[in-house]
Amino acid sequence: ASKLGLSKIGPIDGKRLNFYVDFMSYSASLSSVSIGATNFGIHAQYKLVPGVGVLLAGWGGIDFSTGFDYSSFEVGYKGKITQSIESAVATETVTMKIDSDLDIVVKATNFKIPLEFSTNAQLLYIYSVFWGFGADLNFGSATTTGVSTAPITMTSSGTASSALGTRNLFSGTGKLDLNDTGVKSSASLVSPRVFGGAQFNLWALKIVGMGTYLTDGTVSVAAGMRIAI
């Protein structure tokens, strides 16, 4: 923050305060599947306890971080799914065939406020490892919309049908429409977690890889870049 001329913000020492900005956007389409994702965040990190260093290595002290993250994710599928099921009944073979035209989209958005404490060890300035704990306040939801139309036929063939050929036992159409209401779910309000990772420091550019474990058993791995101001 001192680089921005903020040497003092009330009781906060600007030399101990860093701001980070990150952004990522991705979209791709492969055959019948389309994917799109966007992430944006601004974070502030304040050094509660200064670190100490000896020669080319050091301990980074204890930091408190907060800020906000916005993320959105969308995956869609549009195509045909064909399934055939056969079952033997006496001397007959009954076949059910489903030809489904599926157009479905899953969208998820989340606004997150992270609260975390962390520490790190550094070697030669350029490389550091970090670990810590914290919790996220989540304000997000996911919605599934789409429509599926599936003609269904059931036929019989075998000894009893040999004189008549394949017999049509049943035909009809099944339909599922989620476009009006959709299927909605909400994110957990509080997500406690522990985390750890490694970072390469190239002046203001930070290249980060980290893993996170949530108390509900969820494990995630992420990598990216951020700029320190």
PDB file of C-alpha atoms in Angstrom:
ATOM      1  CA  ALA A   1       0.000   0.000   0.000  1.00  0.00           C
ATOM      2  CA  SER A   2       2.942   2.348   0.617  1.00  0.00           C
ATOM      3  CA  LYS A   3       3.652   2.193  -3.149  1.00  0.00           C
ATOM      4  CA  LEU A   4       0.287   3.883  -3.632  1.00  0.00           C
ATOM      5  CA  GLY A   5       1.184   6.634  -1.159  1.00  0.00           C
ATOM      6  CA  LEU A   6      -0.810   5.080   1.697  1.00  0.00           C
ATOM      7  CA  SER A   7       1.798   5.206   4.441  1.00  0.00           C
ATOM      8  CA  LYS A   8      -0.801   5.312   7.215  1.00  0.00           C
ATOM      9  CA  ILE A   9      -4.508   4.400   7.277  1.00  0.00           C
ATOM     10  CA  GLY A  10      -5.649   5.114  10.840  1.00  0.00           C
ATOM     11  CA  PRO A  11      -3.886   2.524  13.017  1.00  0.00           C
ATOM     12  CA  ILE A  12      -2.817   0.525   9.946  1.00  0.00           C
ATOM     13  CA  ASP A  13       0.802   0.798   8.802  1.00  0.00           C
ATOM     14  CA  GLY A  14       0.836   1.057   5.019  1.00  0.00           C
ATOM     15  CA  LYS A  15       4.215  -0.681   4.848  1.00  0.00           C
ATOM     16  CA  ARG A  16       2.628  -3.836   6.278  1.00  0.00           C
ATOM     17  CA  LEU A  17      -0.346  -3.769   3.911  1.00  0.00           C
ATOM     18  CA  ASN A  18      -0.443  -5.313   0.437  1.00  0.00           C
ATOM     19  CA  PHE A  19      -3.244  -5.382  -2.118  1.00  0.00           C
ATOM     20  CA  TYR A  20      -3.683  -8.185  -4.650  1.00  0.00           C
ATOM     21  CA  VAL A  21      -5.786  -8.294  -7.810  1.00  0.00           C
ATOM     22  CA  ASP A  22      -6.526 -11.449  -9.798  1.00  0.00           C
ATOM     23  CA  PHE A  23      -8.620 -12.185 -12.867  1.00  0.00           C
ATOM     24  CA  MET A  24      -9.250 -15.223 -15.032  1.00  0.00           C
ATOM     25  CA  SER A  25     -11.685 -15.882 -17.859  1.00  0.00           C
ATOM     26  CA  TYR A  26     -11.982 -19.066 -19.906  1.00  0.00           C
ATOM     27  CA  SER A  27     -14.369 -20.489 -22.464  1.00  0.00           C
ATOM     28  CA  ALA A  28     -14.246 -23.540 -24.703  1.00  0.00           C
ATOM     29  CA  SER A  29     -16.493 -25.646 -26.868  1.00  0.00           C
ATOM     30  CA  LEU A  30     -15.883 -29.279 -27.664  1.00  0.00           C
ATOM     31  CA  SER A  31     -18.344 -31.276 -29.730  1.00  0.00           C
ATOM     32  CA  SER A  32     -21.645 -31.076 -27.819  1.00  0.00           C
ATOM     33  CA  VAL A  33     -20.196 -29.528 -24.642  1.00  0.00           C
ATOM     34  CA  SER A  34     -19.540 -25.839 -23.935  1.00  0.00           C
ATOM     35  CA  ILE A  35     -17.751 -24.450 -20.853  1.00  0.00           C
ATOM     36  CA  GLY A  36     -17.263 -20.907 -19.597  1.00  0.00           C
ATOM     37  CA  ALA A  37     -15.710 -19.596 -16.370  1.00  0.00           C
ATOM     38  CA  THR A  38     -14.803 -16.187 -14.933  1.00  0.00           C
ATOM     39  CA  ASN A  39     -13.038 -15.317 -11.675  1.00  0.00           C
ATOM     40  CA  PHE A  40     -12.221 -11.875 -10.292  1.00  0.00           C
ATOM     41  CA  GLY A  41     -10.909 -10.890  -6.890  1.00  0.00           C
ATOM     42  CA  ILE A  42      -9.357  -8.090  -4.831  1.00  0.00           C
ATOM     43  CA  HIS A  43      -7.604  -8.947  -1.578  1.00  0.00           C
ATOM     44  CA  ALA A  44      -5.848  -7.068   1.204  1.00  0.00           C
ATOM     45  CA  GLN A  45      -3.140  -8.732   3.317  1.00  0.00           C
ATOM     46  CA  TYR A  46      -1.840  -7.186   6.535  1.00  0.00           C
ATOM     47  CA  LYS A  47       1.247  -8.400   8.376  1.00  0.00           C
ATOM     48  CA  LEU A  48       0.240  -8.797  12.018  1.00  0.00           C
ATOM     49  CA  VAL A  49       3.633 -10.149  13.110  1.00  0.00           C
ATOM     50  CA  PRO A  50       6.801  -9.171  11.177  1.00  0.00           C
ATOM     51  CA  GLY A  51       8.989 -11.948   9.881  1.00  0.00           C
ATOM     52  CA  VAL A  52      12.669 -12.658  10.517  1.00  0.00           C
ATOM     53  CA  GLY A  53      15.416 -13.663   8.099  1.00  0.00           C
ATOM     54  CA  VAL A  54      18.814 -15.321   8.284  1.00  0.00           C
ATOM     55  CA  LEU A  55      21.108 -15.042   5.273  1.00  0.00           C
ATOM     56  CA  LEU A  56      19.184 -16.358   2.237  1.00  0.00           C
ATOM     57  CA  ALA A  57      16.186 -17.797   4.095  1.00  0.00           C
ATOM     58  CA  GLY A  58      13.501 -16.397   6.348  1.00  0.00           C
ATOM     59  CA  TRP A  59      10.169 -16.721   8.100  1.00  0.00           C
ATOM     60  CA  GLY A  60       7.507 -14.412   6.731  1.00  0.00           C
ATOM     61  CA  GLY A  61       5.646 -13.680   9.964  1.00  0.00           C
ATOM     62  CA  ILE A  62       1.879 -13.931  10.406  1.00  0.00           C
ATOM     63  CA  ASP A  63      -0.548 -12.344   7.931  1.00  0.00           C
ATOM     64  CA  PHE A  64      -4.279 -11.662   7.999  1.00  0.00           C
ATOM     65  CA  SER A  65      -6.048 -11.524   4.631  1.00  0.00           C
ATOM     66  CA  THR A  66      -9.531 -10.573   3.467  1.00  0.00           C
ATOM     67  CA  GLY A  67     -11.227  -9.147   0.380  1.00  0.00           C
ATOM     68  CA  PHE A  68     -13.767 -10.458  -2.081  1.00  0.00           C
ATOM     69  CA  ASP A  69     -13.947 -12.927  -4.956  1.00  0.00           C
ATOM     70  CA  TYR A  70     -16.553 -13.208  -7.677  1.00  0.00           C
ATOM     71  CA  SER A  71     -16.782 -16.375  -9.731  1.00  0.00           C
ATOM     72  CA  SER A  72     -19.171 -17.687 -12.365  1.00  0.00           C
ATOM     73  CA  PHE A  73     -19.223 -21.034 -14.125  1.00  0.00           C
ATOM     74  CA  GLU A  74     -21.398 -22.389 -16.898  1.00  0.00           C
ATOM     75  CA  VAL A  75     -21.412 -25.754 -18.619  1.00  0.00           C
ATOM     76  CA  GLY A  76     -23.862 -26.790 -21.304  1.00  0.00           C
ATOM     77  CA  TYR A  77     -24.630 -29.925 -23.282  1.00  0.00           C
ATOM     78  CA  LYS A  78     -26.648 -30.061 -26.484  1.00  0.00           C
ATOM     79  CA  GLY A  79     -26.891 -33.285 -28.392  1.00  0.00           C
ATOM     80  CA  LYS A  80     -28.523 -36.684 -28.775  1.00  0.00           C
ATOM     81  CA  ILE A  81     -28.240 -39.599 -26.367  1.00  0.00           C
ATOM     82  CA  THR A  82     -29.384 -43.015 -27.580  1.00  0.00           C
ATOM     83  CA  GLN A  83     -29.836 -45.951 -25.241  1.00  0.00           C
ATOM     84  CA  SER A  84     -31.042 -49.469 -25.978  1.00  0.00           C
ATOM     85  CA  ILE A  85     -32.040 -52.008 -23.314  1.00  0.00           C
ATOM     86  CA  GLU A  86     -32.749 -55.679 -24.037  1.00  0.00           C
ATOM     87  CA  SER A  87     -34.462 -58.216 -21.788  1.00  0.00           C
ATOM     88  CA  ALA A  88     -35.258 -61.893 -22.407  1.00  0.00           C
ATOM     89  CA  VAL A  89     -38.845 -62.926 -21.660  1.00  0.00           C
ATOM     90  CA  ALA A  90     -39.454 -66.650 -22.322  1.00  0.00           C
ATOM     91  CA  THR A  91     -38.641 -67.149 -26.027  1.00  0.00           C
ATOM     92  CA  GLU A  92     -38.939 -63.455 -26.801  1.00  0.00           C
ATOM     93  CA  THR A  93     -36.411 -60.618 -26.669  1.00  0.00           C
ATOM     94  CA  VAL A  94     -37.920 -57.314 -25.637  1.00  0.00           C
ATOM     95  CA  THR A  95     -35.985 -54.220 -26.680  1.00  0.00           C
ATOM     96  CA  MET A  96     -36.598 -50.710 -25.372  1.00  0.00           C
ATOM     97  CA  LYS A  97     -34.932 -47.860 -27.275  1.00  0.00           C
ATOM     98  CA  ILE A  98     -34.719 -44.261 -26.124  1.00  0.00           C
ATOM     99  CA  ASP A  99     -33.567 -41.468 -28.464  1.00  0.00           C
ATOM    100  CA  SER A 100     -33.153 -38.386 -26.312  1.00  0.00           C
ATOM    101  CA  ASP A 101     -32.531 -34.859 -27.619  1.00  0.00           C
ATOM    102  CA  LEU A 102     -30.973 -33.062 -24.669  1.00  0.00           C
ATOM    103  CA  ASP A 103     -30.295 -29.340 -24.219  1.00  0.00           C
ATOM    104  CA  ILE A 104     -29.209 -28.577 -20.649  1.00  0.00           C
ATOM    105  CA  VAL A 105     -27.228 -25.773 -18.956  1.00  0.00           C
ATOM    106  CA  VAL A 106     -25.798 -25.586 -15.433  1.00  0.00           C
ATOM    107  CA  LYS A 107     -24.918 -22.097 -14.166  1.00  0.00           C
ATOM    108  CA  ALA A 108     -23.242 -21.239 -10.862  1.00  0.00           C
ATOM    109  CA  THR A 109     -22.262 -17.856  -9.428  1.00  0.00           C
ATOM    110  CA  ASN A 110     -20.654 -17.045  -6.087  1.00  0.00           C
ATOM    111  CA  PHE A 111     -19.593 -13.927  -4.201  1.00  0.00           C
ATOM    112  CA  LYS A 112     -17.079 -14.864  -1.505  1.00  0.00           C
ATOM    113  CA  ILE A 113     -15.469 -12.968   1.383  1.00  0.00           C
ATOM    114  CA  PRO A 114     -12.357 -14.829   2.629  1.00  0.00           C
ATOM    115  CA  LEU A 115     -11.047 -14.415   6.185  1.00  0.00           C
ATOM    116  CA  GLU A 116      -7.725 -16.141   6.781  1.00  0.00           C
ATOM    117  CA  PHE A 117      -4.514 -16.254   8.794  1.00  0.00           C
ATOM    118  CA  SER A 118      -1.333 -17.501   7.140  1.00  0.00           C
ATOM    119  CA  THR A 119       2.415 -17.733   7.472  1.00  0.00           C
ATOM    120  CA  ASN A 120       5.242 -18.593   5.094  1.00  0.00           C
ATOM    121  CA  ALA A 121       8.867 -19.552   4.744  1.00  0.00           C
ATOM    122  CA  GLN A 122      11.036 -17.992   2.065  1.00  0.00           C
ATOM    123  CA  LEU A 123      14.205 -19.030   0.254  1.00  0.00           C
ATOM    124  CA  LEU A 124      16.283 -16.702  -1.940  1.00  0.00           C
ATOM    125  CA  TYR A 125      13.278 -14.308  -2.068  1.00  0.00           C
ATOM    126  CA  ILE A 126      12.122 -15.886  -5.326  1.00  0.00           C
ATOM    127  CA  TYR A 127      10.585 -19.000  -3.749  1.00  0.00           C
ATOM    128  CA  SER A 128       8.290 -19.383  -0.754  1.00  0.00           C
ATOM    129  CA  VAL A 129       5.901 -21.925   0.754  1.00  0.00           C
ATOM    130  CA  PHE A 130       2.846 -20.904   2.750  1.00  0.00           C
ATOM    131  CA  TRP A 131       0.126 -22.445   4.879  1.00  0.00           C
ATOM    132  CA  GLY A 132      -2.746 -21.314   7.059  1.00  0.00           C
ATOM    133  CA  PHE A 133      -6.399 -21.560   8.008  1.00  0.00           C
ATOM    134  CA  GLY A 134      -9.540 -19.499   7.651  1.00  0.00           C
ATOM    135  CA  ALA A 135     -13.134 -19.450   6.480  1.00  0.00           C
ATOM    136  CA  ASP A 136     -15.107 -18.159   3.507  1.00  0.00           C
ATOM    137  CA  LEU A 137     -18.439 -16.354   3.652  1.00  0.00           C
ATOM    138  CA  ASN A 138     -20.330 -17.479   0.550  1.00  0.00           C
ATOM    139  CA  PHE A 139     -23.256 -15.813  -1.181  1.00  0.00           C
ATOM    140  CA  GLY A 140     -23.946 -17.896  -4.269  1.00  0.00           C
ATOM    141  CA  SER A 141     -26.258 -20.302  -6.031  1.00  0.00           C
ATOM    142  CA  ALA A 142     -26.437 -22.780  -8.891  1.00  0.00           C
ATOM    143  CA  THR A 143     -29.253 -23.300 -11.375  1.00  0.00           C
ATOM    144  CA  THR A 144     -29.884 -26.111 -13.844  1.00  0.00           C
ATOM    145  CA  THR A 145     -32.156 -25.399 -16.809  1.00  0.00           C
ATOM    146  CA  GLY A 146     -32.913 -27.308 -19.962  1.00  0.00           C
ATOM    147  CA  VAL A 147     -35.287 -29.466 -21.913  1.00  0.00           C
ATOM    148  CA  SER A 148     -35.174 -33.072 -23.041  1.00  0.00           C
ATOM    149  CA  THR A 149     -37.466 -34.785 -25.559  1.00  0.00           C
ATOM    150  CA  ALA A 150     -37.155 -38.551 -25.833  1.00  0.00           C
ATOM    151  CA  PRO A 151     -39.120 -40.802 -28.230  1.00  0.00           C
ATOM    152  CA  ILE A 152     -39.430 -44.250 -26.629  1.00  0.00           C
ATOM    153  CA  THR A 153     -40.179 -47.501 -28.459  1.00  0.00           C
ATOM    154  CA  MET A 154     -40.511 -51.059 -27.170  1.00  0.00           C
ATOM    155  CA  THR A 155     -40.387 -54.006 -29.570  1.00  0.00           C
ATOM    156  CA  SER A 156     -40.440 -57.784 -29.311  1.00  0.00           C
ATOM    157  CA  SER A 157     -38.750 -60.404 -31.459  1.00  0.00           C
ATOM    158  CA  GLY A 158     -38.255 -64.152 -31.119  1.00  0.00           C
ATOM    159  CA  THR A 159     -39.994 -67.497 -31.648  1.00  0.00           C
ATOM    160  CA  ALA A 160     -43.527 -66.192 -31.107  1.00  0.00           C
ATOM    161  CA  SER A 161     -42.838 -63.177 -33.288  1.00  0.00           C
ATOM    162  CA  SER A 162     -41.090 -65.013 -36.117  1.00  0.00           C
ATOM    163  CA  ALA A 163     -44.215 -65.297 -38.240  1.00  0.00           C
ATOM    164  CA  LEU A 164     -45.174 -61.687 -37.688  1.00  0.00           C
ATOM    165  CA  GLY A 165     -41.690 -60.159 -37.652  1.00  0.00           C
ATOM    166  CA  THR A 166     -40.661 -57.643 -35.020  1.00  0.00           C
ATOM    167  CA  ARG A 167     -43.711 -56.449 -33.095  1.00  0.00           C
ATOM    168  CA  ASN A 168     -44.128 -52.937 -31.793  1.00  0.00           C
ATOM    169  CA  LEU A 169     -45.293 -53.239 -28.177  1.00  0.00           C
ATOM    170  CA  PHE A 170     -45.223 -49.584 -27.206  1.00  0.00           C
ATOM    171  CA  SER A 171     -44.267 -46.182 -28.536  1.00  0.00           C
ATOM    172  CA  GLY A 172     -44.453 -42.753 -26.977  1.00  0.00           C
ATOM    173  CA  THR A 173     -42.523 -39.609 -26.128  1.00  0.00           C
ATOM    174  CA  GLY A 174     -41.087 -38.516 -22.782  1.00  0.00           C
ATOM    175  CA  LYS A 175     -40.370 -34.858 -22.065  1.00  0.00           C
ATOM    176  CA  LEU A 176     -38.540 -33.024 -19.274  1.00  0.00           C
ATOM    177  CA  ASP A 177     -38.718 -29.213 -19.196  1.00  0.00           C
ATOM    178  CA  LEU A 178     -36.706 -27.267 -16.586  1.00  0.00           C
ATOM    179  CA  ASN A 179     -36.781 -23.903 -18.351  1.00  0.00           C
ATOM    180  CA  ASP A 180     -39.660 -22.444 -16.311  1.00  0.00           C
ATOM    181  CA  THR A 181     -38.430 -23.093 -12.760  1.00  0.00           C
ATOM    182  CA  GLY A 182     -35.075 -24.830 -13.084  1.00  0.00           C
ATOM    183  CA  VAL A 183     -33.359 -26.751 -10.293  1.00  0.00           C
ATOM    184  CA  LYS A 184     -31.733 -24.382  -7.804  1.00  0.00           C
ATOM    185  CA  SER A 185     -29.282 -24.853  -4.944  1.00  0.00           C
ATOM    186  CA  SER A 186     -27.426 -22.463  -2.636  1.00  0.00           C
ATOM    187  CA  ALA A 187     -23.855 -22.447  -1.340  1.00  0.00           C
ATOM    188  CA  SER A 188     -23.057 -23.015   2.349  1.00  0.00           C
ATOM    189  CA  LEU A 189     -22.832 -19.652   4.094  1.00  0.00           C
ATOM    190  CA  VAL A 190     -19.617 -20.453   6.000  1.00  0.00           C
ATOM    191  CA  SER A 191     -16.858 -22.768   4.723  1.00  0.00           C
ATOM    192  CA  PRO A 192     -13.978 -23.336   7.201  1.00  0.00           C
ATOM    193  CA  ARG A 193     -10.757 -24.505   5.542  1.00  0.00           C
ATOM    194  CA  VAL A 194      -7.030 -25.100   5.796  1.00  0.00           C
ATOM    195  CA  PHE A 195      -4.643 -24.504   2.913  1.00  0.00           C
ATOM    196  CA  GLY A 196      -1.040 -24.651   1.773  1.00  0.00           C
ATOM    197  CA  GLY A 197       0.996 -24.058  -1.337  1.00  0.00           C
ATOM    198  CA  ALA A 198       4.044 -22.574  -3.036  1.00  0.00           C
ATOM    199  CA  GLN A 199       4.709 -19.216  -4.656  1.00  0.00           C
ATOM    200  CA  PHE A 200       7.318 -17.842  -7.054  1.00  0.00           C
ATOM    201  CA  ASN A 201       7.980 -14.141  -6.592  1.00  0.00           C
ATOM    202  CA  LEU A 202       8.938 -12.237  -9.714  1.00  0.00           C
ATOM    203  CA  TRP A 203       8.913  -8.675  -8.391  1.00  0.00           C
ATOM    204  CA  ALA A 204       5.229  -7.633  -8.295  1.00  0.00           C
ATOM    205  CA  LEU A 205       4.132 -10.759 -10.194  1.00  0.00           C
ATOM    206  CA  LYS A 206       3.336 -13.775  -8.024  1.00  0.00           C
ATOM    207  CA  ILE A 207       2.872 -17.253  -9.537  1.00  0.00           C
ATOM    208  CA  VAL A 208       0.905 -19.378  -7.078  1.00  0.00           C
ATOM    209  CA  GLY A 209      -0.092 -23.010  -6.709  1.00  0.00           C
ATOM    210  CA  MET A 210      -2.120 -24.150  -3.714  1.00  0.00           C
ATOM    211  CA  GLY A 211      -4.331 -26.845  -2.274  1.00  0.00           C
ATOM    212  CA  THR A 212      -7.314 -26.391   0.049  1.00  0.00           C
ATOM    213  CA  TYR A 213      -9.158 -28.768   2.359  1.00  0.00           C
ATOM    214  CA  LEU A 214     -12.650 -27.842   3.587  1.00  0.00           C
ATOM    215  CA  THR A 215     -14.125 -29.290   6.769  1.00  0.00           C
ATOM    216  CA  ASP A 216     -16.891 -30.970   4.730  1.00  0.00           C
ATOM    217  CA  GLY A 217     -14.225 -33.131   3.070  1.00  0.00           C
ATOM    218  CA  THR A 218     -13.902 -31.162  -0.178  1.00  0.00           C
ATOM    219  CA  VAL A 219     -10.372 -30.959  -1.614  1.00  0.00           C
ATOM    220  CA  SER A 220      -9.405 -28.455  -4.312  1.00  0.00           C
ATOM    221  CA  VAL A 221      -6.218 -27.549  -6.173  1.00  0.00           C
ATOM    222  CA  ALA A 222      -5.642 -24.250  -7.968  1.00  0.00           C
ATOM    223  CA  ALA A 223      -2.896 -22.346  -9.767  1.00  0.00           C
ATOM    224  CA  GLY A 224      -2.689 -18.799 -11.039  1.00  0.00           C
ATOM    225  CA  MET A 225      -0.978 -15.439 -11.027  1.00  0.00           C
ATOM    226  CA  ARG A 226      -1.546 -12.266  -9.064  1.00  0.00           C
ATOM    227  CA  ILE A 227      -0.055  -8.783  -8.902  1.00  0.00           C
ATOM    228  CA  ALA A 228       1.004  -7.200  -5.598  1.00  0.00           C
ATOM    229  CA  ILE A 229       0.474  -3.463  -5.204  1.00  0.00           C
TER     230      ILE A 229
END
